[in-house]
Amino acid sequence: MIAPGFASVEAQLWIWIMAMIRPGAALMVAPVFGATSIPLQVRIILSAMIGIAAANSVDINLPDSTLISYSGFVFILGEVICGAAIGFALQIGYSAAFVAGEVISNTMGLGFASMSDPQSGASSPVIGSFLSIIAVLLLLAMDGHLMLIAIIVQSYEALPPGNALVSSRVIFNLVEFGGTLFSMGLIIALPVGAALIIVQLVMAMLARSAPQLNLFSVGIPVAVLAGIILLAMAAPVLADGMMRAMELGLEQSEVMAGG
């Protein structure tokens, strides 16, 4: 027999577990939190902390039937979609650094050089991995991780659990926002990429005027050296572009949290 003081413990535990679904889905797809280097136990603890804190601000009505039912499935699916949309919007802004790194790597002649990305664990160009590390540091410096947590908590007021129905208009805005990934990536890579194209044109004219010059043995080292120098010179501009892309991602996350 359960003591009278503990009669509602099981119901409260189920409420907390259901409140963990949305932040858990958001942290799984968001940058920094969703990195392969972050242990699963850490994400579970963070999801519990955010979910329990957010559950105190709204009333969570669990499905009348069991969770293994249609109403329970709809409840869980709505929470997963809402949380994943919030985290994915920020991920789009963050991934602009990868697009910029891909463009710069190909222009420098380093498209063949790849390394394991610490965020996703997949293979990516060396410049893309370098810019992704900078993007992580910038995101933490601008308190983007704290802003994301605040957006998740605020979403419980606009989209309470059990009624987390994201409108089709908001989903369309998220899909349309995906185009920002490529536009912002090209804007970030534009200063270095445009200068490297000029370097490639100069090397092409030298190879045309001096056919005996081995373009592969001279052009690739020159392009790599010019790229490194240009990256150092354009670092403030690249940082501003990446921060702007992530700010747009946070703004879109806030739109998704509003339903």
Short mmCIF file of C-alpha atoms in Angstrom, two decimals:
data_model
loop_
_atom_site.label_atom_id
_atom_site.label_comp_id
_atom_site.label_asym_id
_atom_site.label_seq_id
_atom_site.Cartn_x
_atom_site.Cartn_y
_atom_site.Cartn_z
CA MET A 1 0.00 0.00 0.00
CA ILE A 2 1.30 3.43 -0.96
CA ALA A 3 1.55 5.95 1.83
CA PRO A 4 -0.92 8.86 1.51
CA GLY A 5 1.94 11.31 1.10
CA PHE A 6 3.26 9.39 -1.90
CA ALA A 7 -0.07 8.71 -3.58
CA SER A 8 0.59 11.13 -6.43
CA VAL A 9 4.27 10.31 -6.96
CA GLU A 10 3.67 8.08 -9.97
CA ALA A 11 1.45 10.65 -11.67
CA GLN A 12 4.02 13.37 -11.05
CA LEU A 13 6.81 11.21 -12.48
CA TRP A 14 4.78 10.63 -15.65
CA ILE A 15 4.26 14.39 -16.00
CA TRP A 16 7.99 15.01 -15.68
CA ILE A 17 8.80 12.27 -18.20
CA MET A 18 6.38 13.74 -20.73
CA ALA A 19 7.83 17.20 -20.11
CA MET A 20 11.30 15.88 -20.99
CA ILE A 21 10.33 14.88 -24.53
CA ARG A 22 10.33 18.37 -26.06
CA PRO A 23 13.68 19.58 -24.68
CA GLY A 24 15.18 16.17 -25.40
CA ALA A 25 14.17 16.37 -29.07
CA ALA A 26 15.46 19.96 -29.32
CA LEU A 27 18.83 19.13 -27.76
CA MET A 28 19.27 16.10 -30.02
CA VAL A 29 19.26 18.21 -33.20
CA ALA A 30 20.63 21.52 -31.87
CA PRO A 31 24.31 22.41 -32.22
CA VAL A 32 26.66 21.93 -29.25
CA PHE A 33 24.14 19.82 -27.31
CA GLY A 34 23.65 17.40 -30.18
CA ALA A 35 27.36 16.78 -30.74
CA THR A 36 28.48 13.16 -30.77
CA SER A 37 31.04 13.99 -28.08
CA ILE A 38 28.27 14.91 -25.62
CA PRO A 39 27.28 11.78 -23.64
CA LEU A 40 23.66 10.70 -23.82
CA GLN A 41 23.43 10.84 -20.03
CA VAL A 42 24.24 14.56 -20.09
CA ARG A 43 21.45 15.25 -22.60
CA ILE A 44 18.99 13.24 -20.49
CA ILE A 45 19.91 15.21 -17.36
CA LEU A 46 19.60 18.53 -19.21
CA SER A 47 16.25 17.47 -20.67
CA ALA A 48 15.01 16.57 -17.20
CA MET A 49 16.15 19.89 -15.74
CA ILE A 50 14.55 21.95 -18.51
CA GLY A 51 11.37 19.86 -18.63
CA ILE A 52 10.79 19.89 -14.88
CA ALA A 53 11.38 23.64 -14.71
CA ALA A 54 8.99 24.26 -17.62
CA ALA A 55 6.34 21.91 -16.21
CA ASN A 56 5.90 24.23 -13.23
CA SER A 57 4.71 27.07 -15.48
CA VAL A 58 1.92 25.20 -17.29
CA ASP A 59 -0.55 22.42 -16.58
CA ILE A 60 0.28 19.21 -18.41
CA ASN A 61 -2.75 17.06 -19.10
CA LEU A 62 -1.76 13.50 -19.86
CA PRO A 63 -3.90 11.43 -22.25
CA ASP A 64 -6.90 9.81 -20.60
CA SER A 65 -5.98 6.44 -22.06
CA THR A 66 -2.60 4.75 -21.82
CA LEU A 67 0.40 6.14 -23.66
CA ILE A 68 0.36 3.10 -25.94
CA SER A 69 -2.72 4.39 -27.73
CA TYR A 70 -3.65 6.82 -30.48
CA SER A 71 -3.99 9.79 -28.12
CA GLY A 72 -0.70 8.91 -26.44
CA PHE A 73 1.02 8.60 -29.82
CA VAL A 74 -0.31 12.01 -30.91
CA PHE A 75 0.83 13.53 -27.60
CA ILE A 76 4.39 12.23 -27.98
CA LEU A 77 4.56 13.02 -31.71
CA GLY A 78 3.52 16.62 -31.15
CA GLU A 79 6.18 17.08 -28.49
CA VAL A 80 8.88 15.55 -30.69
CA ILE A 81 7.97 17.68 -33.72
CA CYS A 82 7.82 20.88 -31.67
CA GLY A 83 11.17 20.28 -29.96
CA ALA A 84 12.93 19.11 -33.13
CA ALA A 85 11.69 22.17 -35.05
CA ILE A 86 13.06 24.55 -32.39
CA GLY A 87 16.47 22.89 -32.35
CA PHE A 88 16.65 22.39 -36.12
CA ALA A 89 16.06 26.10 -36.80
CA LEU A 90 19.20 26.94 -34.84
CA GLN A 91 21.04 24.09 -36.54
CA ILE A 92 20.30 25.65 -39.94
CA GLY A 93 21.90 28.93 -38.90
CA TYR A 94 24.87 27.12 -37.41
CA SER A 95 25.40 24.97 -40.51
CA ALA A 96 26.08 28.06 -42.63
CA ALA A 97 29.68 27.73 -41.40
CA PHE A 98 29.89 24.30 -43.08
CA VAL A 99 28.70 25.71 -46.40
CA ALA A 100 31.24 28.53 -46.16
CA GLY A 101 33.99 26.05 -45.32
CA GLU A 102 33.05 23.87 -48.30
CA VAL A 103 33.25 26.84 -50.67
CA ILE A 104 36.55 28.09 -49.28
CA SER A 105 38.10 24.60 -49.25
CA ASN A 106 37.24 23.99 -52.90
CA THR A 107 38.57 27.41 -53.90
CA MET A 108 41.83 26.81 -52.03
CA GLY A 109 42.26 23.42 -53.65
CA LEU A 110 41.71 21.57 -50.37
CA GLY A 111 38.44 19.95 -51.37
CA PHE A 112 40.14 16.56 -51.17
CA ALA A 113 41.40 17.14 -47.61
CA SER A 114 38.86 16.11 -45.01
CA MET A 115 38.75 15.34 -41.31
CA SER A 116 36.23 14.15 -38.76
CA ASP A 117 33.95 16.94 -37.63
CA PRO A 118 33.70 17.07 -33.81
CA GLN A 119 30.01 18.02 -33.93
CA SER A 120 28.54 15.42 -36.24
CA GLY A 121 31.36 12.89 -36.35
CA ALA A 122 31.08 12.79 -40.15
CA SER A 123 33.86 13.60 -42.60
CA SER A 124 34.00 17.25 -43.69
CA PRO A 125 36.52 19.59 -45.37
CA VAL A 126 39.26 20.86 -43.12
CA ILE A 127 38.17 24.49 -43.47
CA GLY A 128 34.58 23.48 -42.71
CA SER A 129 35.68 21.76 -39.49
CA PHE A 130 37.79 24.79 -38.59
CA LEU A 131 34.89 27.19 -39.11
CA SER A 132 32.50 24.88 -37.24
CA ILE A 133 34.76 25.00 -34.18
CA ILE A 134 34.81 28.79 -34.39
CA ALA A 135 31.01 28.79 -34.75
CA VAL A 136 30.67 26.72 -31.57
CA LEU A 137 32.87 29.15 -29.65
CA LEU A 138 30.92 32.12 -31.01
CA LEU A 139 27.60 30.48 -30.11
CA LEU A 140 28.75 29.95 -26.55
CA ALA A 141 30.21 33.47 -26.37
CA MET A 142 26.90 35.03 -27.43
CA ASP A 143 25.02 32.85 -24.89
CA GLY A 144 23.20 31.11 -27.71
CA HIS A 145 22.89 27.91 -25.67
CA LEU A 146 21.14 29.81 -22.88
CA MET A 147 18.87 31.56 -25.39
CA LEU A 148 17.89 28.18 -26.83
CA ILE A 149 16.98 26.86 -23.38
CA ALA A 150 14.92 30.01 -22.69
CA ILE A 151 13.09 29.56 -26.02
CA ILE A 152 12.29 25.94 -25.16
CA VAL A 153 10.86 26.96 -21.79
CA GLN A 154 8.82 29.78 -23.36
CA SER A 155 7.37 27.36 -25.91
CA TYR A 156 5.43 25.59 -23.12
CA GLU A 157 3.25 28.68 -22.70
CA ALA A 158 2.37 29.08 -26.40
CA LEU A 159 2.30 25.33 -27.12
CA PRO A 160 1.37 23.48 -23.92
CA PRO A 161 2.04 19.71 -23.93
CA GLY A 162 -0.89 17.86 -25.39
CA ASN A 163 -1.75 20.82 -27.62
CA ALA A 164 1.62 21.29 -29.34
CA LEU A 165 0.22 21.62 -32.85
CA VAL A 166 2.64 23.56 -35.03
CA SER A 167 0.75 25.30 -37.82
CA SER A 168 1.49 24.60 -41.47
CA ARG A 169 2.50 28.23 -41.93
CA VAL A 170 5.25 27.89 -39.33
CA ILE A 171 6.48 24.67 -40.93
CA PHE A 172 6.58 26.40 -44.31
CA ASN A 173 8.57 29.26 -42.78
CA LEU A 174 11.09 26.73 -41.47
CA VAL A 175 11.43 25.15 -44.91
CA GLU A 176 11.80 28.58 -46.48
CA PHE A 177 14.37 29.48 -43.85
CA GLY A 178 16.45 26.54 -45.11
CA GLY A 179 17.41 28.69 -48.08
CA THR A 180 19.21 30.96 -45.65
CA LEU A 181 21.68 28.13 -45.07
CA PHE A 182 23.11 28.52 -48.57
CA SER A 183 22.79 32.29 -48.87
CA MET A 184 24.46 32.97 -45.51
CA GLY A 185 27.14 30.37 -46.24
CA LEU A 186 28.03 32.12 -49.49
CA ILE A 187 27.99 35.52 -47.79
CA ILE A 188 30.40 34.25 -45.12
CA ALA A 189 32.72 32.74 -47.74
CA LEU A 190 32.50 35.70 -50.14
CA PRO A 191 35.51 37.77 -48.90
CA VAL A 192 37.95 34.86 -48.95
CA GLY A 193 36.39 33.05 -51.91
CA ALA A 194 36.39 36.11 -54.19
CA ALA A 195 40.03 36.88 -53.38
CA LEU A 196 41.04 33.26 -54.02
CA ILE A 197 39.30 33.31 -57.39
CA ILE A 198 41.44 36.32 -58.33
CA VAL A 199 44.53 34.37 -57.23
CA GLN A 200 43.43 31.44 -59.42
CA LEU A 201 42.97 33.78 -62.38
CA VAL A 202 46.47 35.20 -61.89
CA MET A 203 47.93 31.69 -61.76
CA ALA A 204 46.02 30.80 -64.93
CA MET A 205 47.49 33.81 -66.75
CA LEU A 206 50.98 32.86 -65.54
CA ALA A 207 50.50 29.31 -66.80
CA ARG A 208 49.33 30.72 -70.14
CA SER A 209 52.28 33.08 -70.48
CA ALA A 210 54.83 30.53 -69.27
CA PRO A 211 53.74 27.06 -70.45
CA GLN A 212 56.85 25.46 -68.96
CA LEU A 213 55.64 26.46 -65.50
CA ASN A 214 54.13 23.47 -63.68
CA LEU A 215 50.78 24.80 -62.54
CA PHE A 216 50.11 21.95 -60.09
CA SER A 217 53.43 22.25 -58.28
CA VAL A 218 53.23 26.05 -58.01
CA GLY A 219 49.54 26.92 -58.10
CA ILE A 220 48.31 24.70 -55.25
CA PRO A 221 50.90 25.91 -52.68
CA VAL A 222 50.23 29.52 -53.68
CA ALA A 223 46.46 29.04 -53.36
CA VAL A 224 46.78 27.34 -49.97
CA LEU A 225 49.16 30.01 -48.65
CA ALA A 226 46.92 32.80 -49.96
CA GLY A 227 43.90 31.12 -48.40
CA ILE A 228 45.54 30.90 -44.98
CA ILE A 229 46.57 34.55 -45.13
CA LEU A 230 43.13 35.63 -46.30
CA LEU A 231 41.43 33.61 -43.55
CA ALA A 232 43.56 35.42 -40.97
CA MET A 233 42.80 38.80 -42.50
CA ALA A 234 39.07 38.17 -42.90
CA ALA A 235 38.57 36.51 -39.50
CA PRO A 236 36.51 39.42 -38.04
CA VAL A 237 34.25 39.48 -41.11
CA LEU A 238 33.80 35.70 -41.01
CA ALA A 239 32.94 35.86 -37.30
CA ASP A 240 30.34 38.59 -37.88
CA GLY A 241 28.75 36.56 -40.67
CA MET A 242 28.56 33.39 -38.58
CA MET A 243 27.11 35.25 -35.61
CA ARG A 244 24.48 36.84 -37.85
CA ALA A 245 23.55 33.43 -39.25
CA MET A 246 23.13 31.98 -35.76
CA GLU A 247 21.12 35.01 -34.64
CA LEU A 248 18.74 34.35 -37.53
CA GLY A 249 18.56 30.73 -36.39
CA LEU A 250 17.64 31.78 -32.86
CA GLU A 251 15.00 34.16 -34.21
CA GLN A 252 13.51 31.35 -36.28
CA SER A 253 13.56 29.08 -33.22
CA GLU A 254 11.58 31.68 -31.34
CA VAL A 255 9.07 31.79 -34.19
CA MET A 256 8.74 28.00 -34.04
CA ALA A 257 8.24 28.16 -30.27
CA GLY A 258 5.34 30.56 -30.79
CA GLY A 259 3.49 28.02 -32.93
#
